């Protein structure tokens, strides 16, 4: 008996203690003060000096470009050494806030910046932008990285990150299979593209290899390309940047979702798209398993190596053809608010965009268009390669001002928790095009509101 | 007063090592303190790595927090959300559906297999069967998960076999189909846990007195009767352990699903473990994730404690 009651007493004690602890100490985390960091006004261009400096970097695994860039930088500026840590992008995304708060690197590959800016974890780069002249570059290059200090809509305001280059997305095609259906040049209008899909289907070729499995629904690529084909990039960007009152459920987007459903119903996608991940899509496409694939130019270098001369690229044409609009995003890198060598890091970012060797690396190793002024010299690229095709498309988009951010970047969880399940349902015939947009919009509202 | 109570015990602890000369009462008290001393390192580790995080989780569950910034107190709002948000409720329902595959199949099939192996215990086949069945426990779950995604893909071995025997009509991407994804994940779990259950039950069977079987046989019992009247009742405790372990595995499942489907397609395989991970690290809703974690612990206890009581009472 006494033993029993003692146990009971201690059990009650633990519960009371827990409750007391929970109630007594305040909430976890720091109370966020509105940032006053407006970006120091600089009068001189910062440099890395002449004393030995070790820059710390946290970059993405599997991208040889950062290694090539940092090596080249050390070659040109021997006093700079690097302390680099690499992880998968998903790992970086999850760890970004903690890393920036607890162990701030000088340079870090970043996911979408808005939540990081809200928590005051990133250095305001306005001072550097002013003194280095970044503001005179084509505005669309840096638009996605601008925000009001302390949070708010993206797309305007202070600069909080930079790009190492900028990627564009579009349609890759297998030239061997294209020849079989008599397609010798990329389609110029959406109608021509539809005709090519139908011909491929008739010829027994899988028209589109596209992943849509797991937590990343790859159908967001064709969907957003179709949105651009039917509408303007402006309203889509407004929605992604969380401008007040923006909606994704617009008439052009409804047409786009409807068009995507027509493709699904016509059987243009691989039958197991909902079980296919990104890696499997790449191996299927490289094995000649399909005519088209919606993807980005980060694969250009890879495809030039694996299927040399056999792959082409074009941005999805609009309804009537003409102006080119597609998703384009900088390979985002930021400087931690508490970085030790912010000036040197900023100097490096400017060097990446303006130094001829660095620009060559951005193209040859990275496969994407370098950042920087519109008239900066472009490195030579062998004609007929995918890289040449994506670079040309990148230049076209800059000219047409047709760049937009990716609909998956609107909030931290919109991709995994809204677009992906909804697109998987659309593919399985369990969701309508209207329902898809309505569901995503309602999720978006709760996420932005909270 | 405090000094008075402290001194004797200190004396006693000093007396203790000298052993035999201590008085009858003193060592019993001293022993207790020595015991605590020996347990102290373990208690410290347990407190820091188990108890403190648990208390922290309970604490976080009352706040709305993104992991870094400020955190307003929201009372029980996170818990209300766990039980009203259809997505969160859905994950709990999926976890209970998985119990059928993670517990039901391994325990029932394990019983049948163990009984069969016991009957052929001396043959080489029994040793081979034991090894084969236990392999899933040895293979890292991640490797097993990847192998299964290949088997179950649209051109994988499962579909090839189905086509070969004329069932081409039912082939599909099992893990990518809304109707079959959860059962398919369940089958992977059953495969993993079957070996563990079989081995546990086999060990239990070896403890059963052979005289019981002999007596049964003399009374004219067949293999089935032996199984239900001797084997199963004597395995009550082992079955209890199997059910407990597998039910916990079902409710707290994470790795198999993370590898095979990541919760898709369309949330059909989303379970609490995975949802907690997404909420905490992707959506940065630490409060809701913590609340779901607390609810999950309570759910596991509510399911497991009655099983423990049921299987222990009559032994």
mmCIF file with all atom_site columns, C-alpha atoms in Angstrom, chain A residues 299-392:
data_model
loop_
_atom_site.group_PDB
_atom_site.id
_atom_site.type_symbol
_atom_site.label_atom_id
_atom_site.label_alt_id
_atom_site.label_comp_id
_atom_site.label_asym_id
_atom_site.label_entity_id
_atom_site.label_seq_id
_atom_site.pdbx_PDB_ins_code
_atom_site.Cartn_x
_atom_site.Cartn_y
_atom_site.Cartn_z
_atom_site.occupancy
_atom_site.B_iso_or_equiv
_atom_site.pdbx_formal_charge
_atom_site.auth_seq_id
_atom_site.auth_comp_id
_atom_site.auth_asym_id
_atom_site.auth_atom_id
_atom_site.pdbx_PDB_model_num
ATOM 1  C CA . UNK A 1 299 ? 20.587 19.438 -66.376 1.00 0.00 ? 299 UNK A CA 1
ATOM 2  C CA . UNK A 1 300 ? 22.056 20.929 -69.579 1.00 0.00 ? 300 UNK A CA 1
ATOM 3  C CA . UNK A 1 301 ? 25.664 20.039 -68.819 1.00 0.00 ? 301 UNK A CA 1
ATOM 4  C CA . UNK A 1 302 ? 24.654 16.556 -67.703 1.00 0.00 ? 302 UNK A CA 1
ATOM 5  C CA . UNK A 1 303 ? 22.552 15.908 -70.835 1.00 0.00 ? 303 UNK A CA 1
ATOM 6  C CA . UNK A 1 304 ? 25.305 17.236 -73.092 1.00 0.00 ? 304 UNK A CA 1
ATOM 7  C CA . UNK A 1 305 ? 27.550 14.602 -71.551 1.00 0.00 ? 305 UNK A CA 1
ATOM 8  C CA . UNK A 1 306 ? 25.103 11.683 -71.363 1.00 0.00 ? 306 UNK A CA 1
ATOM 9  C CA . UNK A 1 307 ? 23.244 12.166 -74.662 1.00 0.00 ? 307 UNK A CA 1
ATOM 10 C CA . UNK A 1 308 ? 25.628 14.358 -76.619 1.00 0.00 ? 308 UNK A CA 1
ATOM 11 C CA . UNK A 1 309 ? 23.952 15.924 -79.646 1.00 0.00 ? 309 UNK A CA 1
ATOM 12 C CA . UNK A 1 310 ? 20.680 14.069 -79.102 1.00 0.00 ? 310 UNK A CA 1
ATOM 13 C CA . UNK A 1 311 ? 18.802 16.554 -76.929 1.00 0.00 ? 311 UNK A CA 1
ATOM 14 C CA . UNK A 1 312 ? 17.176 19.878 -77.692 1.00 0.00 ? 312 UNK A CA 1
ATOM 15 C CA . UNK A 1 313 ? 15.525 22.511 -75.488 1.00 0.00 ? 313 UNK A CA 1
ATOM 16 C CA . UNK A 1 314 ? 12.823 25.132 -75.932 1.00 0.00 ? 314 UNK A CA 1
ATOM 17 C CA . UNK A 1 315 ? 10.681 27.222 -73.608 1.00 0.00 ? 315 UNK A CA 1
ATOM 18 C CA . UNK A 1 316 ? 7.038  26.106 -73.871 1.00 0.00 ? 316 UNK A CA 1
ATOM 19 C CA . UNK A 1 317 ? 5.507  28.370 -76.549 1.00 0.00 ? 317 UNK A CA 1
ATOM 20 C CA . UNK A 1 318 ? 2.491  30.524 -75.718 1.00 0.00 ? 318 UNK A CA 1
ATOM 21 C CA . UNK A 1 319 ? -0.944 30.222 -77.311 1.00 0.00 ? 319 UNK A CA 1
ATOM 22 C CA . UNK A 1 320 ? -0.049 32.364 -80.309 1.00 0.00 ? 320 UNK A CA 1
ATOM 23 C CA . UNK A 1 321 ? 3.699  32.010 -80.003 1.00 0.00 ? 321 UNK A CA 1
ATOM 24 C CA . UNK A 1 322 ? 5.893  35.076 -79.795 1.00 0.00 ? 322 UNK A CA 1
ATOM 25 C CA . UNK A 1 323 ? 6.938  36.345 -76.374 1.00 0.00 ? 323 UNK A CA 1
ATOM 26 C CA . UNK A 1 324 ? 8.740  33.815 -74.199 1.00 0.00 ? 324 UNK A CA 1
ATOM 27 C CA . UNK A 1 325 ? 7.778  33.454 -70.543 1.00 0.00 ? 325 UNK A CA 1
ATOM 28 C CA . UNK A 1 326 ? 9.040  30.806 -68.164 1.00 0.00 ? 326 UNK A CA 1
ATOM 29 C CA . UNK A 1 327 ? 10.208 30.080 -64.645 1.00 0.00 ? 327 UNK A CA 1
ATOM 30 C CA . UNK A 1 328 ? 13.637 31.446 -63.950 1.00 0.00 ? 328 UNK A CA 1
ATOM 31 C CA . UNK A 1 329 ? 15.365 31.699 -60.608 1.00 0.00 ? 329 UNK A CA 1
ATOM 32 C CA . UNK A 1 330 ? 18.810 32.654 -59.353 1.00 0.00 ? 330 UNK A CA 1
ATOM 33 C CA . UNK A 1 331 ? 20.902 29.994 -57.648 1.00 0.00 ? 331 UNK A CA 1
ATOM 34 C CA . UNK A 1 332 ? 20.364 31.832 -54.398 1.00 0.00 ? 332 UNK A CA 1
ATOM 35 C CA . UNK A 1 333 ? 23.233 32.506 -52.025 1.00 0.00 ? 333 UNK A CA 1
ATOM 36 C CA . UNK A 1 334 ? 23.090 34.816 -49.018 1.00 0.00 ? 334 UNK A CA 1
ATOM 37 C CA . UNK A 1 335 ? 25.325 36.232 -46.318 1.00 0.00 ? 335 UNK A CA 1
ATOM 38 C CA . UNK A 1 336 ? 24.369 35.453 -42.720 1.00 0.00 ? 336 UNK A CA 1
ATOM 39 C CA . UNK A 1 337 ? 23.387 38.454 -40.609 1.00 0.00 ? 337 UNK A CA 1
ATOM 40 C CA . UNK A 1 338 ? 26.125 37.482 -38.149 1.00 0.00 ? 338 UNK A CA 1
ATOM 41 C CA . UNK A 1 339 ? 28.738 36.517 -40.768 1.00 0.00 ? 339 UNK A CA 1
ATOM 42 C CA . UNK A 1 340 ? 32.337 37.245 -39.769 1.00 0.00 ? 340 UNK A CA 1
ATOM 43 C CA . UNK A 1 341 ? 33.617 38.174 -43.236 1.00 0.00 ? 341 UNK A CA 1
ATOM 44 C CA . UNK A 1 342 ? 30.601 39.782 -44.875 1.00 0.00 ? 342 UNK A CA 1
ATOM 45 C CA . UNK A 1 343 ? 32.676 42.253 -46.933 1.00 0.00 ? 343 UNK A CA 1
ATOM 46 C CA . UNK A 1 344 ? 34.847 39.534 -48.442 1.00 0.00 ? 344 UNK A CA 1
ATOM 47 C CA . UNK A 1 345 ? 31.769 37.400 -49.124 1.00 0.00 ? 345 UNK A CA 1
ATOM 48 C CA . UNK A 1 346 ? 30.111 40.305 -50.942 1.00 0.00 ? 346 UNK A CA 1
ATOM 49 C CA . UNK A 1 347 ? 33.276 40.876 -52.940 1.00 0.00 ? 347 UNK A CA 1
ATOM 50 C CA . UNK A 1 348 ? 33.169 37.198 -53.951 1.00 0.00 ? 348 UNK A CA 1
ATOM 51 C CA . UNK A 1 349 ? 29.537 37.488 -55.090 1.00 0.00 ? 349 UNK A CA 1
ATOM 52 C CA . UNK A 1 350 ? 30.367 40.494 -57.227 1.00 0.00 ? 350 UNK A CA 1
ATOM 53 C CA . UNK A 1 351 ? 33.394 38.664 -58.667 1.00 0.00 ? 351 UNK A CA 1
ATOM 54 C CA . UNK A 1 352 ? 31.213 35.666 -59.617 1.00 0.00 ? 352 UNK A CA 1
ATOM 55 C CA . UNK A 1 353 ? 28.958 37.896 -61.715 1.00 0.00 ? 353 UNK A CA 1
ATOM 56 C CA . UNK A 1 354 ? 31.609 40.092 -63.326 1.00 0.00 ? 354 UNK A CA 1
ATOM 57 C CA . UNK A 1 355 ? 34.907 38.194 -63.636 1.00 0.00 ? 355 UNK A CA 1
ATOM 58 C CA . UNK A 1 356 ? 35.349 36.597 -67.069 1.00 0.00 ? 356 UNK A CA 1
ATOM 59 C CA . UNK A 1 357 ? 36.710 33.309 -65.655 1.00 0.00 ? 357 UNK A CA 1
ATOM 60 C CA . UNK A 1 358 ? 33.917 33.086 -63.120 1.00 0.00 ? 358 UNK A CA 1
ATOM 61 C CA . UNK A 1 359 ? 31.293 33.680 -65.824 1.00 0.00 ? 359 UNK A CA 1
ATOM 62 C CA . UNK A 1 360 ? 32.856 30.956 -67.932 1.00 0.00 ? 360 UNK A CA 1
ATOM 63 C CA . UNK A 1 361 ? 32.588 28.548 -64.966 1.00 0.00 ? 361 UNK A CA 1
ATOM 64 C CA . UNK A 1 362 ? 28.959 29.549 -64.373 1.00 0.00 ? 362 UNK A CA 1
ATOM 65 C CA . UNK A 1 363 ? 28.153 28.502 -67.934 1.00 0.00 ? 363 UNK A CA 1
ATOM 66 C CA . UNK A 1 364 ? 30.501 25.585 -68.576 1.00 0.00 ? 364 UNK A CA 1
ATOM 67 C CA . UNK A 1 365 ? 30.247 23.914 -65.185 1.00 0.00 ? 365 UNK A CA 1
ATOM 68 C CA . UNK A 1 366 ? 26.912 25.265 -63.991 1.00 0.00 ? 366 UNK A CA 1
ATOM 69 C CA . UNK A 1 367 ? 25.137 25.088 -67.355 1.00 0.00 ? 367 UNK A CA 1
ATOM 70 C CA . UNK A 1 368 ? 23.142 28.243 -66.640 1.00 0.00 ? 368 UNK A CA 1
ATOM 71 C CA . UNK A 1 369 ? 23.234 31.911 -67.532 1.00 0.00 ? 369 UNK A CA 1
ATOM 72 C CA . UNK A 1 370 ? 25.625 34.011 -65.388 1.00 0.00 ? 370 UNK A CA 1
ATOM 73 C CA . UNK A 1 371 ? 24.328 36.908 -63.314 1.00 0.00 ? 371 UNK A CA 1
ATOM 74 C CA . UNK A 1 372 ? 25.460 40.416 -64.051 1.00 0.00 ? 372 UNK A CA 1
ATOM 75 C CA . UNK A 1 373 ? 24.916 43.324 -66.415 1.00 0.00 ? 373 UNK A CA 1
ATOM 76 C CA . UNK A 1 374 ? 23.047 42.625 -69.671 1.00 0.00 ? 374 UNK A CA 1
ATOM 77 C CA . UNK A 1 375 ? 26.066 43.651 -71.780 1.00 0.00 ? 375 UNK A CA 1
ATOM 78 C CA . UNK A 1 376 ? 28.637 41.580 -69.880 1.00 0.00 ? 376 UNK A CA 1
ATOM 79 C CA . UNK A 1 377 ? 30.731 39.331 -72.144 1.00 0.00 ? 377 UNK A CA 1
ATOM 80 C CA . UNK A 1 378 ? 29.349 35.830 -72.658 1.00 0.00 ? 378 UNK A CA 1
ATOM 81 C CA . UNK A 1 379 ? 31.681 32.833 -72.773 1.00 0.00 ? 379 UNK A CA 1
ATOM 82 C CA . UNK A 1 380 ? 31.932 30.826 -76.001 1.00 0.00 ? 380 UNK A CA 1
ATOM 83 C CA . UNK A 1 381 ? 29.738 27.751 -76.155 1.00 0.00 ? 381 UNK A CA 1
ATOM 84 C CA . UNK A 1 382 ? 29.757 25.000 -78.742 1.00 0.00 ? 382 UNK A CA 1
ATOM 85 C CA . UNK A 1 383 ? 26.733 25.355 -81.032 1.00 0.00 ? 383 UNK A CA 1
ATOM 86 C CA . UNK A 1 384 ? 24.182 22.558 -81.188 1.00 0.00 ? 384 UNK A CA 1
ATOM 87 C CA . UNK A 1 385 ? 24.552 21.628 -77.523 1.00 0.00 ? 385 UNK A CA 1
ATOM 88 C CA . UNK A 1 386 ? 21.723 21.772 -74.982 1.00 0.00 ? 386 UNK A CA 1
ATOM 89 C CA . UNK A 1 387 ? 23.721 24.317 -73.031 1.00 0.00 ? 387 UNK A CA 1
ATOM 90 C CA . UNK A 1 388 ? 23.782 26.599 -76.061 1.00 0.00 ? 388 UNK A CA 1
ATOM 91 C CA . UNK A 1 389 ? 20.025 26.179 -76.454 1.00 0.00 ? 389 UNK A CA 1
ATOM 92 C CA . UNK A 1 390 ? 19.276 26.959 -72.807 1.00 0.00 ? 390 UNK A CA 1
ATOM 93 C CA . UNK A 1 391 ? 21.607 29.966 -72.819 1.00 0.00 ? 391 UNK A CA 1
ATOM 94 C CA . UNK A 1 392 ? 19.919 31.336 -75.915 1.00 0.00 ? 392 UNK A CA 1
#
